PDB file of C-alpha atoms in Angstrom:
ATOM      1  CA  UNK Q   1      43.645  32.093  29.329  1.00 60.00           C
ATOM      2  CA  UNK Q   2      44.434  28.953  27.121  1.00 68.00           C
ATOM      3  CA  UNK Q   3      42.618  28.855  23.582  1.00 91.00           C
ATOM      4  CA  UNK Q   4      41.895  24.690  24.315  1.00 95.00           C
ATOM      5  CA  UNK Q   5      41.265  24.536  28.310  1.00 95.00           C
ATOM      6  CA  UNK Q   6      40.964  21.202  29.821  1.00 96.00           C
ATOM      7  CA  UNK Q   7      39.524  20.412  33.526  1.00 96.00           C
ATOM      8  CA  UNK Q   8      40.440  18.739  35.571  1.00 96.00           C
ATOM      9  CA  UNK Q   9      44.537  19.349  35.150  1.00 95.00           C
ATOM     10  CA  UNK Q  10      45.099  15.991  38.002  1.00 96.00           C
ATOM     11  CA  UNK Q  11      42.333  13.475  39.471  1.00 96.00           C
ATOM     12  CA  UNK Q  12      43.290  10.510  40.921  1.00 97.00           C
ATOM     13  CA  UNK Q  13      40.700   8.150  41.704  1.00 96.00           C
ATOM     14  CA  UNK Q  14      39.359   4.519  42.302  1.00 96.00           C
ATOM     15  CA  UNK Q  15      39.060   1.673  40.017  1.00 97.00           C
ATOM     16  CA  UNK Q  16      35.465   1.153  38.848  1.00 96.00           C
ATOM     17  CA  UNK Q  17      34.289   5.227  39.104  1.00 96.00           C
ATOM     18  CA  UNK Q  18      33.271   7.343  36.669  1.00 96.00           C
ATOM     19  CA  UNK Q  19      35.528   9.838  35.522  1.00 96.00           C
ATOM     20  CA  UNK Q  20      35.080  12.811  32.599  1.00 97.00           C
ATOM     21  CA  UNK Q  21      37.448  15.095  31.313  1.00 98.00           C
ATOM     22  CA  UNK Q  22      35.973  18.560  29.844  1.00 97.00           C
ATOM     23  CA  UNK Q  23      38.150  19.958  26.732  1.00 97.00           C
ATOM     24  CA  UNK Q  24      36.585  23.840  26.130  1.00 97.00           C
ATOM     25  CA  UNK Q  25      37.972  26.045  22.611  1.00 96.00           C
ATOM     26  CA  UNK Q  26      37.793  29.034  22.137  1.00 95.00           C
ATOM     27  CA  UNK Q  27      39.662  29.003  18.772  1.00 91.00           C
ATOM     28  CA  UNK Q  28      36.514  28.079  16.434  1.00 90.00           C
ATOM     29  CA  UNK Q  29      38.082  25.014  15.364  1.00 90.00           C
ATOM     30  CA  UNK Q  30      36.016  22.197  13.902  1.00 89.00           C
ATOM     31  CA  UNK Q  31      37.798  19.479  14.614  1.00 90.00           C
ATOM     32  CA  UNK Q  32      38.389  18.248  18.378  1.00 94.00           C
ATOM     33  CA  UNK Q  33      40.361  15.357  19.151  1.00 95.00           C
ATOM     34  CA  UNK Q  34      41.060  12.974  22.395  1.00 97.00           C
ATOM     35  CA  UNK Q  35      44.412  11.826  22.629  1.00 96.00           C
ATOM     36  CA  UNK Q  36      46.385   9.577  25.457  1.00 96.00           C
ATOM     37  CA  UNK Q  37      50.129  10.057  26.354  1.00 95.00           C
ATOM     38  CA  UNK Q  38      51.536   7.175  28.140  1.00 91.00           C
ATOM     39  CA  UNK Q  39      55.656   7.126  28.491  1.00 82.00           C
ATOM     40  CA  UNK Q  40      57.571   5.617  25.473  1.00 76.00           C
ATOM     41  CA  UNK Q  41      54.244   5.426  23.208  1.00 77.00           C
ATOM     42  CA  UNK Q  42      53.758   8.959  21.766  1.00 84.00           C
ATOM     43  CA  UNK Q  43      50.444  10.109  21.499  1.00 92.00           C
ATOM     44  CA  UNK Q  44      47.395   7.795  20.852  1.00 92.00           C
ATOM     45  CA  UNK Q  45      44.236   8.468  19.504  1.00 92.00           C
ATOM     46  CA  UNK Q  46      41.017   8.095  21.443  1.00 96.00           C
ATOM     47  CA  UNK Q  47      38.121  10.160  19.785  1.00 95.00           C
ATOM     48  CA  UNK Q  48      37.630  12.813  17.196  1.00 93.00           C
ATOM     49  CA  UNK Q  49      34.920  14.965  16.004  1.00 93.00           C
ATOM     50  CA  UNK Q  50      34.204  17.082  12.954  1.00 88.00           C
ATOM     51  CA  UNK Q  51      31.373  18.701  14.623  1.00 87.00           C
ATOM     52  CA  UNK Q  52      28.636  18.524  17.122  1.00 88.00           C
ATOM     53  CA  UNK Q  53      27.003  15.851  14.775  1.00 90.00           C
ATOM     54  CA  UNK Q  54      30.212  13.648  14.113  1.00 91.00           C
ATOM     55  CA  UNK Q  55      31.775  11.514  16.564  1.00 94.00           C
ATOM     56  CA  UNK Q  56      34.802   8.975  15.610  1.00 93.00           C
ATOM     57  CA  UNK Q  57      36.402   6.576  17.320  1.00 94.00           C
ATOM     58  CA  UNK Q  58      40.228   6.348  17.115  1.00 92.00           C
ATOM     59  CA  UNK Q  59      42.648   3.392  17.525  1.00 89.00           C
ATOM     60  CA  UNK Q  60      42.387   3.273  21.353  1.00 94.00           C
ATOM     61  CA  UNK Q  61      38.123   3.767  21.792  1.00 95.00           C
ATOM     62  CA  UNK Q  62      37.593   0.768  24.106  1.00 95.00           C
ATOM     63  CA  UNK Q  63      37.100   1.808  27.524  1.00 95.00           C
ATOM     64  CA  UNK Q  64      35.978   5.497  26.707  1.00 97.00           C
ATOM     65  CA  UNK Q  65      33.262   7.515  25.335  1.00 97.00           C
ATOM     66  CA  UNK Q  66      32.762  11.378  24.353  1.00 97.00           C
ATOM     67  CA  UNK Q  67      30.446  13.767  24.318  1.00 96.00           C
ATOM     68  CA  UNK Q  68      30.552  16.982  21.598  1.00 96.00           C
ATOM     69  CA  UNK Q  69      28.243  19.524  23.789  1.00 91.00           C
ATOM     70  CA  UNK Q  70      28.799  22.294  21.038  1.00 93.00           C
ATOM     71  CA  UNK Q  71      31.044  23.220  18.701  1.00 92.00           C
ATOM     72  CA  UNK Q  72      33.544  24.790  21.275  1.00 95.00           C
ATOM     73  CA  UNK Q  73      33.036  21.473  23.983  1.00 96.00           C
ATOM     74  CA  UNK Q  74      34.207  18.112  23.965  1.00 97.00           C
ATOM     75  CA  UNK Q  75      34.018  15.897  26.961  1.00 98.00           C
ATOM     76  CA  UNK Q  76      36.039  12.103  27.187  1.00 98.00           C
ATOM     77  CA  UNK Q  77      34.374   9.922  30.046  1.00 97.00           C
ATOM     78  CA  UNK Q  78      35.948   6.780  31.317  1.00 96.00           C
ATOM     79  CA  UNK Q  79      32.535   4.813  32.328  1.00 91.00           C
ATOM     80  CA  UNK Q  80      34.341   2.496  34.628  1.00 95.00           C
ATOM     81  CA  UNK Q  81      38.121   3.394  35.297  1.00 96.00           C
ATOM     82  CA  UNK Q  82      40.668   0.787  35.710  1.00 96.00           C
ATOM     83  CA  UNK Q  83      44.681   0.897  36.450  1.00 96.00           C
ATOM     84  CA  UNK Q  84      45.839   0.655  33.026  1.00 95.00           C
ATOM     85  CA  UNK Q  85      43.628   4.143  31.908  1.00 97.00           C
ATOM     86  CA  UNK Q  86      46.471   6.070  33.844  1.00 97.00           C
ATOM     87  CA  UNK Q  87      47.902   8.422  31.703  1.00 96.00           C
ATOM     88  CA  UNK Q  88      48.144  11.930  30.679  1.00 96.00           C
ATOM     89  CA  UNK Q  89      45.032  12.979  28.140  1.00 97.00           C
ATOM     90  CA  UNK Q  90      45.356  15.772  26.107  1.00 97.00           C
ATOM     91  CA  UNK Q  91      42.664  17.853  23.948  1.00 97.00           C
ATOM     92  CA  UNK Q  92      43.239  19.042  20.687  1.00 95.00           C
ATOM     93  CA  UNK Q  93      41.674  20.867  18.189  1.00 94.00           C
ATOM     94  CA  UNK Q  94      42.605  21.695  14.310  1.00 89.00           C
ATOM     95  CA  UNK Q  95      40.864  23.743  11.761  1.00 82.00           C
ATOM     96  CA  UNK Q  96      40.636  24.038   8.078  1.00 67.00           C
ATOM     97  CA  UNK Q  97      40.088  21.567   4.955  1.00 64.00           C
ATOM     98  CA  UNK Q  98      42.161  18.889   3.183  1.00 60.00           C
ATOM     99  CA  UNK Q  99      44.952  20.809   0.799  1.00 60.00           C
ATOM    100  CA  UNK Q 100      43.860  24.769   2.402  1.00 61.00           C
ATOM    101  CA  UNK Q 101      46.159  24.677   5.378  1.00 65.00           C
ATOM    102  CA  UNK Q 102      48.696  22.843   7.416  1.00 75.00           C
ATOM    103  CA  UNK Q 103      45.795  21.638  10.002  1.00 78.00           C
ATOM    104  CA  UNK Q 104      48.256  21.446  12.504  1.00 87.00           C
ATOM    105  CA  UNK Q 105      46.909  20.361  16.359  1.00 91.00           C
ATOM    106  CA  UNK Q 106      46.219  22.918  18.856  1.00 92.00           C
ATOM    107  CA  UNK Q 107      46.691  20.845  22.318  1.00 94.00           C
ATOM    108  CA  UNK Q 108      45.267  21.807  25.620  1.00 94.00           C
ATOM    109  CA  UNK Q 109      47.296  21.768  28.958  1.00 93.00           C
ATOM    110  CA  UNK Q 110      46.578  18.071  29.215  1.00 95.00           C
ATOM    111  CA  UNK Q 111      45.090  16.071  32.551  1.00 96.00           C
ATOM    112  CA  UNK Q 112      46.775  13.948  34.098  1.00 95.00           C
ATOM    113  CA  UNK Q 113      44.564  10.897  35.645  1.00 97.00           C
ATOM    114  CA  UNK Q 114      45.751   8.700  38.229  1.00 96.00           C
ATOM    115  CA  UNK Q 115      43.548   5.435  38.645  1.00 96.00           C
ATOM    116  CA  UNK Q 116      44.437   3.379  41.722  1.00 95.00           C
TER     117      UNK Q 116
ATOM    118  CA  UNK E   1      51.134   0.900   7.646  1.00 57.00           C
ATOM    119  CA  UNK E   2      52.493   4.093   8.741  1.00 57.00           C
ATOM    120  CA  UNK E   3      54.813   4.643  11.440  1.00 87.00           C
ATOM    121  CA  UNK E   4      57.044   7.753  13.287  1.00 94.00           C
ATOM    122  CA  UNK E   5      60.772   6.629  14.255  1.00 94.00           C
ATOM    123  CA  UNK E   6      62.420   8.474  16.740  1.00 95.00           C
ATOM    124  CA  UNK E   7      65.371   6.394  17.328  1.00 93.00           C
ATOM    125  CA  UNK E   8      67.340   8.700  20.300  1.00 94.00           C
ATOM    126  CA  UNK E   9      65.277   8.344  23.614  1.00 91.00           C
ATOM    127  CA  UNK E  10      67.528  10.993  24.903  1.00 94.00           C
ATOM    128  CA  UNK E  11      70.480  13.330  23.883  1.00 95.00           C
ATOM    129  CA  UNK E  12      72.338  16.105  25.404  1.00 96.00           C
ATOM    130  CA  UNK E  13      73.703  19.724  23.865  1.00 97.00           C
ATOM    131  CA  UNK E  14      75.693  22.015  25.030  1.00 97.00           C
ATOM    132  CA  UNK E  15      73.944  25.674  25.498  1.00 97.00           C
ATOM    133  CA  UNK E  16      74.613  27.424  22.637  1.00 97.00           C
ATOM    134  CA  UNK E  17      75.616  24.520  20.255  1.00 97.00           C
ATOM    135  CA  UNK E  18      73.249  23.173  17.515  1.00 97.00           C
ATOM    136  CA  UNK E  19      71.214  19.836  17.740  1.00 97.00           C
ATOM    137  CA  UNK E  20      69.733  17.767  15.390  1.00 98.00           C
ATOM    138  CA  UNK E  21      67.080  15.752  16.340  1.00 98.00           C
ATOM    139  CA  UNK E  22      66.086  12.413  14.135  1.00 97.00           C
ATOM    140  CA  UNK E  23      62.336  11.157  12.199  1.00 97.00           C
ATOM    141  CA  UNK E  24      62.492   8.836  10.133  1.00 97.00           C
ATOM    142  CA  UNK E  25      58.785   7.984   8.650  1.00 95.00           C
ATOM    143  CA  UNK E  26      56.998   4.999   6.473  1.00 93.00           C
ATOM    144  CA  UNK E  27      54.371   5.999   4.404  1.00 89.00           C
ATOM    145  CA  UNK E  28      53.197   4.787   0.943  1.00 86.00           C
ATOM    146  CA  UNK E  29      51.291   7.835   0.553  1.00 86.00           C
ATOM    147  CA  UNK E  30      52.424  10.546  -1.952  1.00 87.00           C
ATOM    148  CA  UNK E  31      50.803  13.072  -0.049  1.00 86.00           C
ATOM    149  CA  UNK E  32      51.377  13.968   3.508  1.00 90.00           C
ATOM    150  CA  UNK E  33      52.555  16.544   6.311  1.00 91.00           C
ATOM    151  CA  UNK E  34      55.173  16.290   9.118  1.00 94.00           C
ATOM    152  CA  UNK E  35      55.160  18.283  12.349  1.00 95.00           C
ATOM    153  CA  UNK E  36      57.497  18.904  15.457  1.00 97.00           C
ATOM    154  CA  UNK E  37      55.835  19.521  18.758  1.00 97.00           C
ATOM    155  CA  UNK E  38      58.194  20.058  21.859  1.00 97.00           C
ATOM    156  CA  UNK E  39      56.799  18.992  25.220  1.00 95.00           C
ATOM    157  CA  UNK E  40      58.222  20.522  28.133  1.00 95.00           C
ATOM    158  CA  UNK E  41      58.402  19.076  31.315  1.00 92.00           C
ATOM    159  CA  UNK E  42      55.069  21.124  32.263  1.00 89.00           C
ATOM    160  CA  UNK E  43      53.569  19.019  30.118  1.00 89.00           C
ATOM    161  CA  UNK E  44      51.912  21.200  27.297  1.00 90.00           C
ATOM    162  CA  UNK E  45      52.609  20.324  23.592  1.00 93.00           C
ATOM    163  CA  UNK E  46      53.945  23.138  21.754  1.00 94.00           C
ATOM    164  CA  UNK E  47      53.637  22.874  17.618  1.00 94.00           C
ATOM    165  CA  UNK E  48      57.589  23.914  16.506  1.00 96.00           C
ATOM    166  CA  UNK E  49      57.267  23.338  12.631  1.00 96.00           C
ATOM    167  CA  UNK E  50      55.653  21.665   9.244  1.00 94.00           C
ATOM    168  CA  UNK E  51      56.832  20.777   6.023  1.00 94.00           C
ATOM    169  CA  UNK E  52      54.397  19.359   3.615  1.00 91.00           C
ATOM    170  CA  UNK E  53      55.983  16.519   1.028  1.00 91.00           C
ATOM    171  CA  UNK E  54      55.726  18.560  -1.436  1.00 90.00           C
ATOM    172  CA  UNK E  55      57.373  21.599  -0.438  1.00 89.00           C
ATOM    173  CA  UNK E  56      60.975  21.559  -2.219  1.00 86.00           C
ATOM    174  CA  UNK E  57      61.987  24.118   0.423  1.00 92.00           C
ATOM    175  CA  UNK E  58      62.839  23.445   4.015  1.00 95.00           C
ATOM    176  CA  UNK E  59      60.513  24.566   6.677  1.00 95.00           C
ATOM    177  CA  UNK E  60      62.562  26.896   8.858  1.00 96.00           C
ATOM    178  CA  UNK E  61      60.891  29.031  12.252  1.00 95.00           C
ATOM    179  CA  UNK E  62      63.533  31.040  13.775  1.00 96.00           C
ATOM    180  CA  UNK E  63      65.605  28.847  15.577  1.00 97.00           C
ATOM    181  CA  UNK E  64      64.119  25.832  14.026  1.00 97.00           C
ATOM    182  CA  UNK E  65      64.696  24.274  11.031  1.00 97.00           C
ATOM    183  CA  UNK E  66      62.977  20.455   9.470  1.00 97.00           C
ATOM    184  CA  UNK E  67      66.079  18.537   6.802  1.00 96.00           C
ATOM    185  CA  UNK E  68      63.857  16.812   5.165  1.00 96.00           C
ATOM    186  CA  UNK E  69      64.860  14.181   2.622  1.00 95.00           C
ATOM    187  CA  UNK E  70      62.102  13.131   0.925  1.00 94.00           C
ATOM    188  CA  UNK E  71      63.927   9.920  -0.273  1.00 93.00           C
ATOM    189  CA  UNK E  72      65.415   9.111   2.488  1.00 95.00           C
ATOM    190  CA  UNK E  73      61.959   9.346   4.335  1.00 95.00           C
ATOM    191  CA  UNK E  74      63.371  11.481   7.123  1.00 96.00           C
ATOM    192  CA  UNK E  75      62.025  14.966   8.611  1.00 97.00           C
ATOM    193  CA  UNK E  76      65.068  15.906  11.032  1.00 98.00           C
ATOM    194  CA  UNK E  77      64.462  18.924  13.856  1.00 98.00           C
ATOM    195  CA  UNK E  78      67.711  20.970  14.431  1.00 98.00           C
ATOM    196  CA  UNK E  79      67.768  23.414  16.832  1.00 98.00           C
ATOM    197  CA  UNK E  80      70.540  25.923  16.098  1.00 96.00           C
ATOM    198  CA  UNK E  81      72.024  28.259  19.134  1.00 96.00           C
ATOM    199  CA  UNK E  82      70.217  25.357  21.849  1.00 97.00           C
ATOM    200  CA  UNK E  83      68.973  27.262  25.132  1.00 97.00           C
ATOM    201  CA  UNK E  84      68.714  26.012  28.541  1.00 97.00           C
ATOM    202  CA  UNK E  85      64.666  26.454  27.639  1.00 96.00           C
ATOM    203  CA  UNK E  86      64.802  23.905  24.912  1.00 98.00           C
ATOM    204  CA  UNK E  87      65.044  21.416  27.200  1.00 98.00           C
ATOM    205  CA  UNK E  88      62.363  18.755  26.568  1.00 97.00           C
ATOM    206  CA  UNK E  89      60.777  16.520  24.871  1.00 96.00           C
ATOM    207  CA  UNK E  90      60.177  16.697  21.074  1.00 97.00           C
ATOM    208  CA  UNK E  91      57.832  14.555  19.265  1.00 96.00           C
ATOM    209  CA  UNK E  92      57.383  14.094  15.280  1.00 96.00           C
ATOM    210  CA  UNK E  93      54.329  13.559  13.840  1.00 95.00           C
ATOM    211  CA  UNK E  94      52.817  12.819  10.365  1.00 93.00           C
ATOM    212  CA  UNK E  95      49.755  13.573   9.121  1.00 89.00           C
ATOM    213  CA  UNK E  96      47.874  12.129   5.721  1.00 80.00           C
ATOM    214  CA  UNK E  97      47.271  15.019   3.615  1.00 70.00           C
ATOM    215  CA  UNK E  98      43.961  14.658   2.874  1.00 69.00           C
ATOM    216  CA  UNK E  99      42.986  12.893   6.094  1.00 71.00           C
ATOM    217  CA  UNK E 100      43.222  15.697   8.779  1.00 69.00           C
ATOM    218  CA  UNK E 101      42.004  12.623  11.655  1.00 73.00           C
ATOM    219  CA  UNK E 102      44.944  10.739  11.339  1.00 79.00           C
ATOM    220  CA  UNK E 103      47.825  12.043  13.112  1.00 87.00           C
ATOM    221  CA  UNK E 104      50.905   9.770  13.647  1.00 89.00           C
ATOM    222  CA  UNK E 105      53.423  10.545  16.541  1.00 92.00           C
ATOM    223  CA  UNK E 106      56.713   9.202  17.430  1.00 93.00           C
ATOM    224  CA  UNK E 107      57.943   8.207  20.836  1.00 91.00           C
ATOM    225  CA  UNK E 108      59.678  11.380  21.544  1.00 93.00           C
ATOM    226  CA  UNK E 109      63.284  12.599  22.120  1.00 96.00           C
ATOM    227  CA  UNK E 110      63.932  14.116  25.083  1.00 96.00           C
ATOM    228  CA  UNK E 111      66.666  16.762  24.850  1.00 98.00           C
ATOM    229  CA  UNK E 112      68.914  18.496  27.750  1.00 97.00           C
ATOM    230  CA  UNK E 113      70.667  21.487  27.221  1.00 97.00           C
ATOM    231  CA  UNK E 114      73.671  21.542  29.061  1.00 96.00           C
ATOM    232  CA  UNK E 115      75.159  25.430  30.774  1.00 94.00           C
TER     233      UNK E 115
END
């Protein structure tokens, strides 16, 4: 089983619908992230969280919200989906403190969302 | 502003040959980390290699090595003895050493390994 699990892996929905993407991890990491990938643009940060009491906006948070239900769970919601939110979404985790580890990101397998 | 540039949208390499994927970065920070990730067609992101800005030796991980030239702000990935399974997108990324939340990703290079 993957250490970072995302559900659903694929979803097709219609404009205006509410969508939730879920992420759970077994790595015991404190830091969790949601990224969006669009062709030719690399990955862009949507939201990140240090722990269950900490939520922070990334560079493209408009139109998204998140919830950190537990250390191991971090969900991303699109309250009213629009076509330009069609993308590949990644959850990622990281551990360590600055200066103490490389802190590389560990990614889930991605959730491909299509908004018609 | 911090930025990662990967100037090769796509590359071809013959199986068993070495290939270099270019990455340049722009930062005014003295301390930072550089990463390479692989994304196969199946979509997952796989961590390959890390280089700290104060590391004097180039990082190596199996067939992967990072050619780090700090003065030129470049962090090229070298894959030796290419295999068919190396065909994938490759992303260069940078993170501030003391801010674990700001990763900057390049737009990627698609590598095709020919038999």
